[in-house]
Tab-separated table of C-alpha atoms and ligand atoms in Angstrom:
chain	number	residue	atom	x	y	z
A	1	MET	CA	-15.988	26.143	-0.290
A	2	LYS	CA	-18.283	25.526	-3.293
A	3	THR	CA	-20.818	22.763	-2.614
A	4	ILE	CA	-22.797	20.702	-5.127
A	5	THR	CA	-25.276	17.747	-4.915
A	6	ILE	CA	-25.004	15.027	-7.760
A	7	GLU	CA	-27.719	12.489	-8.204
A	8	GLY	CA	-26.874	8.854	-9.479
A	9	LEU	CA	-30.541	8.355	-10.416
A	10	ILE	CA	-32.336	10.735	-12.564
A	11	LYS	CA	-35.883	10.315	-13.621
A	12	ASN	CA	-35.426	6.755	-12.610
A	13	ASN	CA	-32.494	6.264	-14.947
A	14	ARG	CA	-29.225	5.234	-13.321
A	15	ILE	CA	-26.170	7.156	-14.358
A	16	SER	CA	-23.378	4.803	-15.199
A	17	THR	CA	-20.251	4.855	-12.995
A	18	GLN	CA	-18.174	6.460	-15.831
A	19	ASP	CA	-20.649	9.311	-16.411
A	20	LEU	CA	-20.883	9.938	-12.744
A	21	LEU	CA	-17.297	10.068	-12.027
A	22	GLN	CA	-16.799	12.350	-14.960
A	23	GLU	CA	-19.469	14.791	-13.930
A	24	ILE	CA	-17.673	14.994	-10.494
A	25	GLN	CA	-14.386	15.665	-12.251
A	26	GLU	CA	-15.928	18.388	-14.411
A	27	LYS	CA	-17.261	19.885	-11.193
A	28	ILE	CA	-13.895	19.806	-9.598
A	29	ASN	CA	-12.552	21.518	-12.518
A	30	GLU	CA	-15.167	24.300	-12.147
A	31	GLY	CA	-14.093	24.732	-8.499
A	32	TYR	CA	-16.497	22.653	-6.648
A	33	THR	CA	-14.726	21.083	-3.587
A	34	ASN	CA	-17.840	19.799	-1.420
A	35	PHE	CA	-19.824	17.015	-2.891
A	36	GLU	CA	-23.043	15.352	-1.630
A	37	ILE	CA	-23.387	12.327	-3.830
A	38	ASN	CA	-26.660	10.393	-3.920
A	39	ALA	CA	-25.400	7.275	-5.616
A	40	CYS	CA	-27.225	4.522	-6.980
A	41	GLY	CA	-24.422	1.688	-6.666
A	42	GLN	CA	-21.824	3.441	-8.685
A	43	HIS	CA	-18.289	2.605	-7.963
A	44	ASP	CA	-14.949	4.150	-7.162
A	45	ILE	CA	-16.681	7.469	-5.633
A	46	GLY	CA	-14.272	9.727	-3.889
A	47	GLY	CA	-11.062	7.993	-4.527
A	48	SER	CA	-10.648	8.630	-8.241
A	49	SER	CA	-11.505	12.238	-8.347
A	50	TRP	CA	-8.462	14.512	-7.682
A	51	ALA	CA	-8.355	18.198	-7.327
A	52	LYS	CA	-5.887	19.930	-9.602
A	53	ASP	CA	-4.141	21.749	-6.908
A	54	PRO	CA	-2.661	18.700	-4.872
A	55	ASN	CA	-2.957	20.857	-1.749
A	56	GLU	CA	-6.622	21.417	-2.222
A	57	SER	CA	-9.110	19.308	0.045
A	58	LEU	CA	-11.989	17.625	-1.474
A	59	THR	CA	-15.049	16.379	0.610
A	60	PHE	CA	-17.647	13.792	-0.273
A	61	LYS	CA	-20.846	12.951	1.446
A	62	ILE	CA	-21.981	9.793	-0.132
A	63	THR	CA	-25.302	7.605	0.277
A	64	ASN	CA	-25.894	4.363	-1.410
A	65	PRO	CA	-22.391	3.776	-3.053
A	66	GLY	CA	-21.108	0.789	-4.935
A	67	GLN	CA	-17.768	-0.935	-4.502
A	68	ARG	CA	-14.375	0.780	-3.963
A	69	VAL	CA	-15.635	3.873	-2.084
A	70	GLY	CA	-12.380	5.804	-1.685
A	71	ALA	CA	-10.263	3.635	-3.647
A	72	MET	CA	-6.641	5.051	-4.105
A	73	ALA	CA	-8.040	8.380	-2.423
A	74	ARG	CA	-5.129	10.672	-1.689
A	75	LYS	CA	-4.287	12.914	1.132
A	76	GLY	CA	-6.657	15.847	1.631
A	77	THR	CA	-9.755	13.858	0.687
A	78	LYS	CA	-12.414	13.346	3.277
A	79	ILE	CA	-15.228	10.738	2.579
A	80	TYR	CA	-18.228	10.215	4.787
A	81	VAL	CA	-20.478	7.532	3.692
A	82	ASN	CA	-23.925	7.504	5.369
A	83	GLY	CA	-24.958	3.938	5.512
A	84	SER	CA	-23.182	0.673	4.841
A	85	THR	CA	-20.969	0.033	1.885
A	86	PRO	CA	-20.094	-3.141	-0.341
A	87	ALA	CA	-16.679	-4.370	-0.995
A	88	ASP	CA	-13.275	-2.715	-1.149
A	89	VAL	CA	-13.848	0.418	0.894
A	90	GLY	CA	-10.447	2.332	0.911
A	91	TRP	CA	-8.770	0.038	-1.311
A	92	LEU	CA	-5.196	1.261	-1.664
A	93	ASN	CA	-6.123	4.183	0.299
A	94	SER	CA	-3.324	6.668	-0.005
A	95	GLY	CA	-3.978	9.315	2.548
A	96	ALA	CA	-7.643	10.060	2.624
A	97	GLU	CA	-9.867	10.128	5.828
A	98	ILE	CA	-12.794	7.591	5.039
A	99	ILE	CA	-15.522	7.266	7.586
A	100	VAL	CA	-18.273	4.713	7.185
A	101	ASN	CA	-21.413	5.070	9.336
A	102	GLY	CA	-22.415	1.391	8.879
A	103	ASP	CA	-20.894	-1.988	8.044
A	104	CYS	CA	-18.535	-2.576	4.988
A	105	GLY	CA	-18.505	-5.452	2.703
A	106	ASP	CA	-15.539	-7.882	2.214
A	107	THR	CA	-11.929	-6.500	1.750
A	108	ALA	CA	-12.389	-3.235	3.582
A	109	ALA	CA	-8.980	-1.342	3.780
A	110	HIS	CA	-7.521	-3.908	1.354
A	111	CYS	CA	-4.007	-2.778	0.483
A	112	ALA	CA	-4.322	0.469	2.354
A	113	ALA	CA	-1.090	2.288	2.184
A	114	SER	CA	-1.708	5.561	4.150
A	115	GLY	CA	-4.677	7.573	5.586
A	116	HIS	CA	-7.379	6.600	8.210
A	117	ILE	CA	-10.408	4.346	7.543
A	118	TYR	CA	-13.031	4.542	10.390
A	119	VAL	CA	-15.906	2.056	10.403
A	120	SER	CA	-18.741	2.157	12.854
A	121	GLY	CA	-19.975	-1.382	12.280
A	122	ARG	CA	-18.622	-4.561	11.182
A	123	VAL	CA	-16.316	-5.452	8.085
A	124	GLY	CA	-16.221	-8.333	5.826
A	125	THR	CA	-13.905	-11.232	4.676
A	126	ARG	CA	-10.253	-10.325	4.187
A	127	SER	CA	-10.398	-6.886	5.488
A	128	GLY	CA	-7.083	-5.284	6.093
A	129	ALA	CA	-5.496	-7.873	3.973
A	130	LEU	CA	-2.204	-6.763	2.490
A	131	MET	CA	-2.072	-3.255	4.354
A	132	LYS	CA	1.236	-1.761	3.969
A	133	TYR	CA	3.685	0.710	5.219
A	134	ASP	CA	5.918	3.044	3.089
A	135	PRO	CA	8.085	5.166	5.096
A	136	LYS	CA	7.631	7.973	2.669
A	137	PHE	CA	4.102	8.408	3.900
A	138	PRO	CA	2.129	8.287	7.187
A	139	VAL	CA	1.277	4.960	8.599
A	140	PRO	CA	-2.178	3.683	7.349
A	141	GLU	CA	-4.750	3.256	10.225
A	142	PHE	CA	-7.830	1.168	10.068
A	143	TRP	CA	-10.332	1.199	12.984
A	144	VAL	CA	-13.338	-1.068	13.267
A	145	LEU	CA	-15.937	-0.500	16.121
A	146	LYS	CA	-17.105	-4.281	15.996
A	147	ASN	CA	-15.567	-6.937	14.280
A	148	THR	CA	-13.938	-8.474	10.919
A	149	GLY	CA	-14.882	-11.459	8.745
A	150	SER	CA	-12.485	-14.403	8.185
A	151	TYR	CA	-9.153	-14.277	6.801
A	152	SER	CA	-8.770	-10.690	7.834
A	153	PHE	CA	-5.304	-9.106	7.753
A	154	GLU	CA	-3.892	-11.636	5.285
A	155	PHE	CA	-0.438	-10.834	4.106
A	156	MET	CA	-0.455	-7.626	6.093
A	157	SER	CA	2.962	-6.089	6.066
A	158	GLY	CA	2.446	-2.659	7.754
A	159	GLY	CA	-0.030	-0.256	9.064
A	160	ILE	CA	-2.174	-0.235	12.341
A	161	ALA	CA	-5.518	-1.936	12.578
A	162	VAL	CA	-7.823	-1.450	15.671
A	163	VAL	CA	-10.710	-3.882	16.135
A	164	CYS	CA	-12.768	-2.743	18.881
A	165	GLY	CA	-15.032	-5.777	19.404
A	166	PHE	CA	-17.979	-3.551	20.562
A	167	ASP	CA	-21.066	-5.526	20.816
A	168	CYS	CA	-19.313	-8.971	20.271
A	169	SER	CA	-19.290	-10.690	23.547
A	170	ASP	CA	-20.906	-13.767	21.998
A	171	ILE	CA	-18.545	-13.909	18.890
A	172	GLU	CA	-15.939	-16.574	18.887
A	173	SER	CA	-13.188	-14.533	17.259
A	174	VAL	CA	-13.523	-10.861	16.449
A	175	LEU	CA	-11.058	-11.439	13.780
A	176	GLY	CA	-13.025	-14.253	12.289
A	177	LYS	CA	-11.327	-17.522	11.221
A	178	ARG	CA	-7.742	-17.803	10.064
A	179	ALA	CA	-6.698	-14.223	10.610
A	180	CYS	CA	-3.074	-12.926	9.883
A	181	VAL	CA	-2.022	-15.806	7.540
A	182	GLY	CA	1.278	-14.625	5.957
A	183	MET	CA	1.434	-11.415	8.163
A	184	VAL	CA	4.987	-10.079	8.182
A	185	GLY	CA	4.589	-6.331	9.552
A	186	GLY	CA	2.269	-4.062	11.226
A	187	THR	CA	0.266	-4.354	14.617
A	188	ILE	CA	-3.361	-5.250	15.198
A	189	TYR	CA	-5.018	-4.208	18.311
A	190	PHE	CA	-8.256	-6.011	19.666
A	191	ARG	CA	-10.492	-6.344	22.199
A	192	GLY	CA	-12.474	-9.567	22.963
A	193	ASN	CA	-11.878	-13.131	21.933
A	194	VAL	CA	-9.763	-14.302	19.006
A	195	LYS	CA	-9.377	-17.970	17.779
A	196	ASP	CA	-7.616	-19.775	15.073
A	197	ILE	CA	-4.693	-17.131	14.412
A	198	ALA	CA	-1.987	-18.055	12.034
A	199	SER	CA	1.240	-19.390	13.488
A	200	CYS	CA	3.178	-16.564	12.035
A	201	VAL	CA	2.082	-13.943	14.659
A	202	GLU	CA	2.122	-13.741	18.375
A	203	ILE	CA	-0.402	-12.295	20.727
A	204	LYS	CA	1.081	-9.691	23.313
A	205	GLU	CA	-0.041	-7.555	26.113
A	206	LEU	CA	-0.045	-3.727	25.562
A	207	SER	CA	3.008	-1.606	26.373
A	208	GLN	CA	2.429	1.905	27.830
A	209	GLU	CA	3.231	3.226	24.229
A	210	ASP	CA	0.226	1.121	22.846
A	211	ILE	CA	-2.020	2.457	25.601
A	212	ASP	CA	-1.001	6.122	24.660
A	213	PHE	CA	-1.723	5.448	21.151
A	214	LEU	CA	-5.134	3.908	21.449
A	215	THR	CA	-6.168	6.564	23.927
A	216	ALA	CA	-5.294	9.274	21.502
A	217	GLY	CA	-6.611	7.585	18.611
A	218	MET	CA	-9.815	6.442	20.332
A	219	ASP	CA	-10.886	10.080	20.793
A	220	LYS	CA	-10.585	10.818	17.138
A	221	PHE	CA	-12.260	7.548	16.014
A	222	LEU	CA	-15.219	7.903	18.166
A	223	SER	CA	-15.823	11.626	17.329
A	224	ALA	CA	-15.521	10.677	13.597
A	225	ILE	CA	-18.231	7.923	14.020
A	226	ASP	CA	-20.150	9.918	16.449
A	227	LYS	CA	-20.099	7.531	19.313
A	228	ARG	CA	-18.136	9.399	22.042
A	229	GLY	CA	-20.385	7.738	24.672
A	230	LEU	CA	-18.318	4.568	24.108
A	231	LYS	CA	-15.087	5.826	25.314
A	232	ASP	CA	-15.114	4.669	28.850
A	233	THR	CA	-16.112	1.123	27.734
A	234	LEU	CA	-13.418	0.876	25.020
A	235	LEU	CA	-10.617	2.307	27.019
A	236	ASN	CA	-10.635	-0.385	29.598
A	237	PHE	CA	-7.084	-1.704	28.632
A	238	ASN	CA	-7.491	-4.830	30.552
A	239	GLU	CA	-9.632	-6.084	27.787
A	240	TRP	CA	-7.105	-5.385	24.909
A	241	LYS	CA	-4.299	-7.187	23.384
A	242	LYS	CA	-2.214	-6.731	20.243
A	243	ILE	CA	-0.903	-8.819	17.453
A	244	THR	CA	2.421	-8.569	15.689
A	245	PRO	CA	4.347	-10.959	13.467
A	246	LEU	CA	6.781	-13.368	15.141
A	247	PRO	CA	10.337	-12.259	14.739
A	248	PRO	CA	12.232	-14.288	12.313
A	249	ASP	CA	14.262	-16.095	14.790
A	250	LYS	CA	10.965	-17.349	16.435
A	251	LYS	CA	9.349	-18.287	13.200
A	252	ILE	CA	8.807	-21.957	12.611
A	253	ASN	CA	11.143	-23.506	9.852
A	254	LYS	CA	10.756	-21.999	6.566
A	255	ILE	CA	8.400	-23.983	4.354
A	256	SER	CA	8.096	-24.271	0.547
A	257	VAL	CA	5.542	-22.408	-1.514
A	258	SER	CA	3.870	-25.747	-2.398
A	259	ASP	CA	3.690	-26.997	1.267
A	260	PHE	CA	2.261	-23.506	2.252
A	261	HIS	CA	-0.373	-23.853	-0.432
A	262	LYS	CA	-1.266	-27.399	0.496
A	263	ASN	CA	-1.020	-27.233	4.198
A	264	ASP	CA	-1.118	-23.714	5.757
A	265	TRP	CA	-3.147	-21.516	3.712
A	266	ILE	CA	-6.277	-23.387	3.099
A	267	GLU	CA	-6.580	-27.163	3.236
A	268	GLY	CA	-6.231	-28.429	-0.318
A	269	GLY	CA	-4.623	-25.331	-1.691
A	270	ILE	CA	-6.295	-22.249	-2.906
A	271	PHE	CA	-8.690	-22.986	-5.568
A	272	GLY	CA	-7.888	-26.635	-4.935
A	273	ASP	CA	-11.136	-27.834	-5.852
A	274	PHE	CA	-10.941	-26.260	-9.359
A	275	ILE	CA	-7.401	-26.536	-10.681
A	276	ASP	CA	-4.814	-29.317	-10.958
A	277	ASP	CA	-1.621	-27.852	-9.338
A	278	ASP	CA	1.549	-29.595	-9.751
A	279	TYR	CA	2.854	-27.457	-7.009
A	280	LYS	CA	5.998	-26.669	-8.522
A	281	VAL	CA	7.446	-23.248	-8.544
A	282	TYR	CA	8.745	-21.683	-11.740
A	283	PRO	CA	11.004	-18.741	-11.481
A	284	LEU	CA	9.758	-15.659	-13.286
A	285	ALA	CA	11.626	-12.775	-11.997
A	286	THR	CA	14.864	-11.728	-13.445
A	287	THR	CA	18.167	-11.794	-11.372
A	288	GLY	CA	21.544	-10.320	-12.254
A	289	GLU	CA	21.876	-7.264	-14.813
A	290	GLY	CA	18.043	-7.564	-15.841
A	291	ARG	CA	16.713	-6.592	-12.546
A	292	LEU	CA	14.708	-3.373	-12.650
A	293	GLN	CA	16.095	-2.258	-9.106
A	294	GLU	CA	19.025	-3.039	-7.125
A	295	PRO	CA	19.559	-2.568	-3.380
A	296	ILE	CA	22.133	-0.303	-2.057
A	297	TRP	CA	23.059	-0.922	1.662
A	298	ASP	CA	23.994	1.986	3.950
A	299	SER	CA	26.242	0.762	6.811
A	300	SER	CA	25.923	3.810	8.769
A	301	LYS	CA	22.154	3.120	9.313
A	302	CYS	CA	22.288	-0.590	9.831
A	303	ILE	CA	21.746	-1.874	13.328
A	304	ASN	CA	22.500	-5.381	12.413
A	305	CYS	CA	19.045	-6.693	13.217
A	306	LYS	CA	19.187	-9.172	10.262
A	307	LEU	CA	15.488	-8.706	9.285
A	308	CYS	CA	16.548	-8.067	5.688
A	309	ILE	CA	18.592	-11.219	5.593
A	310	ASN	CA	15.784	-13.144	7.046
A	311	ASN	CA	13.102	-11.944	4.780
A	312	CYS	CA	14.991	-11.975	1.501
A	313	PRO	CA	13.079	-14.509	-0.531
A	314	GLN	CA	15.918	-15.449	-2.708
A	315	ASN	CA	18.708	-15.609	0.257
A	316	ALA	CA	20.604	-13.005	-1.744
A	317	ILE	CA	21.971	-11.036	1.183
A	318	LYS	CA	25.164	-12.364	2.678
A	319	GLU	CA	26.170	-12.025	6.031
A	320	ASP	CA	28.393	-8.800	5.307
A	321	TYR	CA	25.295	-7.385	3.468
A	322	SER	CA	26.806	-7.762	0.004
A	323	ILE	CA	24.249	-8.973	-2.607
A	324	ASP	CA	24.514	-12.060	-4.537
A	325	GLU	CA	23.378	-10.650	-7.925
A	326	ASN	CA	22.605	-14.001	-9.314
A	327	LYS	CA	19.969	-14.450	-6.832
A	328	CYS	CA	18.658	-10.860	-6.257
A	329	ILE	CA	15.231	-10.037	-8.260
A	330	GLY	CA	15.063	-6.571	-6.945
A	331	CYS	CA	11.882	-7.170	-5.217
A	332	ALA	CA	12.660	-4.642	-2.254
A	333	PHE	CA	11.545	-6.894	0.586
A	334	CYS	CA	14.815	-5.888	2.254
A	335	ALA	CA	14.091	-2.186	1.993
A	336	THR	CA	10.338	-2.813	3.098
A	337	VAL	CA	11.298	-4.676	6.282
A	338	CYS	CA	14.313	-2.521	7.365
A	339	PRO	CA	13.522	-0.348	10.441
A	340	LYS	CA	16.145	2.074	9.682
A	341	ASN	CA	15.859	2.799	5.971
A	342	ALA	CA	19.313	1.228	5.456
A	343	TRP	CA	18.564	0.001	1.804
A	344	GLU	CA	17.911	2.250	-0.946
A	345	MET	CA	16.380	0.761	-4.155
A	346	LYS	CA	18.409	2.047	-7.143
A	347	ASN	CA	16.590	2.215	-10.397
A	348	ASN	CA	18.363	-0.278	-12.624
A	349	LYS	CA	16.806	0.542	-15.665
A	350	LYS	CA	19.607	0.136	-18.272
A	351	GLU	CA	19.681	-1.392	-21.527
A	352	ILE	CA	20.501	-5.060	-21.903
A	353	SER	CA	22.502	-5.952	-24.936
B	401	SF4	S1	15.840	-6.892	-3.494
B	401	SF4	FE1	14.723	-8.665	-2.890
B	401	SF4	S2	15.906	-10.431	-3.641
B	401	SF4	FE2	17.291	-8.704	-3.631
B	401	SF4	S3	18.381	-8.677	-1.779
B	401	SF4	FE3	16.508	-7.427	-1.458
B	401	SF4	S4	14.818	-8.889	-0.682
B	401	SF4	FE4	16.522	-10.050	-1.573
B	402	SF4	S1	17.080	-4.801	8.173
B	402	SF4	FE1	18.159	-2.919	7.905
B	402	SF4	S2	18.929	-2.442	10.049
B	402	SF4	FE2	18.218	-4.528	10.004
B	402	SF4	S3	20.219	-5.749	9.400
B	402	SF4	FE3	19.106	-5.341	7.536
B	402	SF4	S4	20.039	-3.169	6.764
B	402	SF4	FE4	20.504	-3.593	8.979
């Protein structure tokens, strides 16, 4: 394994992010796989650097990074940050293991799609937002030793988050305020108090399967952040619960996007202080022949759970699972929520005369 140290500050001159990333890539091309980066706030370290051979592993040990450490990092990349990090750690993580030995800024694990993100401290506002799961890849995991800021796990649609609530006994909510707004998939395990959770989710007791998952995962997490001594404290399962989205039939009545903006998301609507919104919703996506992709249903896989029907934003799926082409916009929500992969999205790129 060839190792190299790269400095982000040379003779008191800060190297630009672009130059630093280019230098890393040049060294990868020369065969280096193990990097120590003494950064000076440069962005995107670790994630944007890919080995030529996709099977080759890259390791980054980073101090003093800027935003988006490990953003879009792929499988085989291992990133260790010695100290705290600013926003967007592991943004759209695509398979890397990212360990932060400190706190993270806002939007940690934002859009994470695979891999593991381990944090030994706290994470900021909107962390875990838009986490997702694509069955083609291993499920993303996001482990936090302490707590999250507000609006955490907003619009989460898949993946697993574990918020251990360590050193948080005096905190009102280990998930901050208004967690889980718009959450439609995934699981959040948490330990400690929570308050002011969105109405689209429910808090449940752990099953044996959950306990087995946490027991196995906790070992790996605590080893990664070098806190094995906390194992007994954190594996007291009387102190844990989990959050999952409400099943469609238990959800409150569907509300319009404008009512959601006005009443459910943030009072006054997002950016309500700054813009004059007429709260009308204008159609932008194409239906019918112009759709970029078309859902194809496989009846042999379907278990008739109706998740696709209840989550289709266009009400395009009929009771017999045929598609109303004049409503369908090819958004693939049906394929994303289906637990049995019964929908295949067929590329529909044909010329429209
Ligand atoms: S692709 Fe989107 S609009 Fe079309 S049926 Fe599936 S969920 Fe509905
Ligand atoms: S979500 Fe999948 S399994 Fe459930 S009804 Fe739809 S196609 Fe069938």
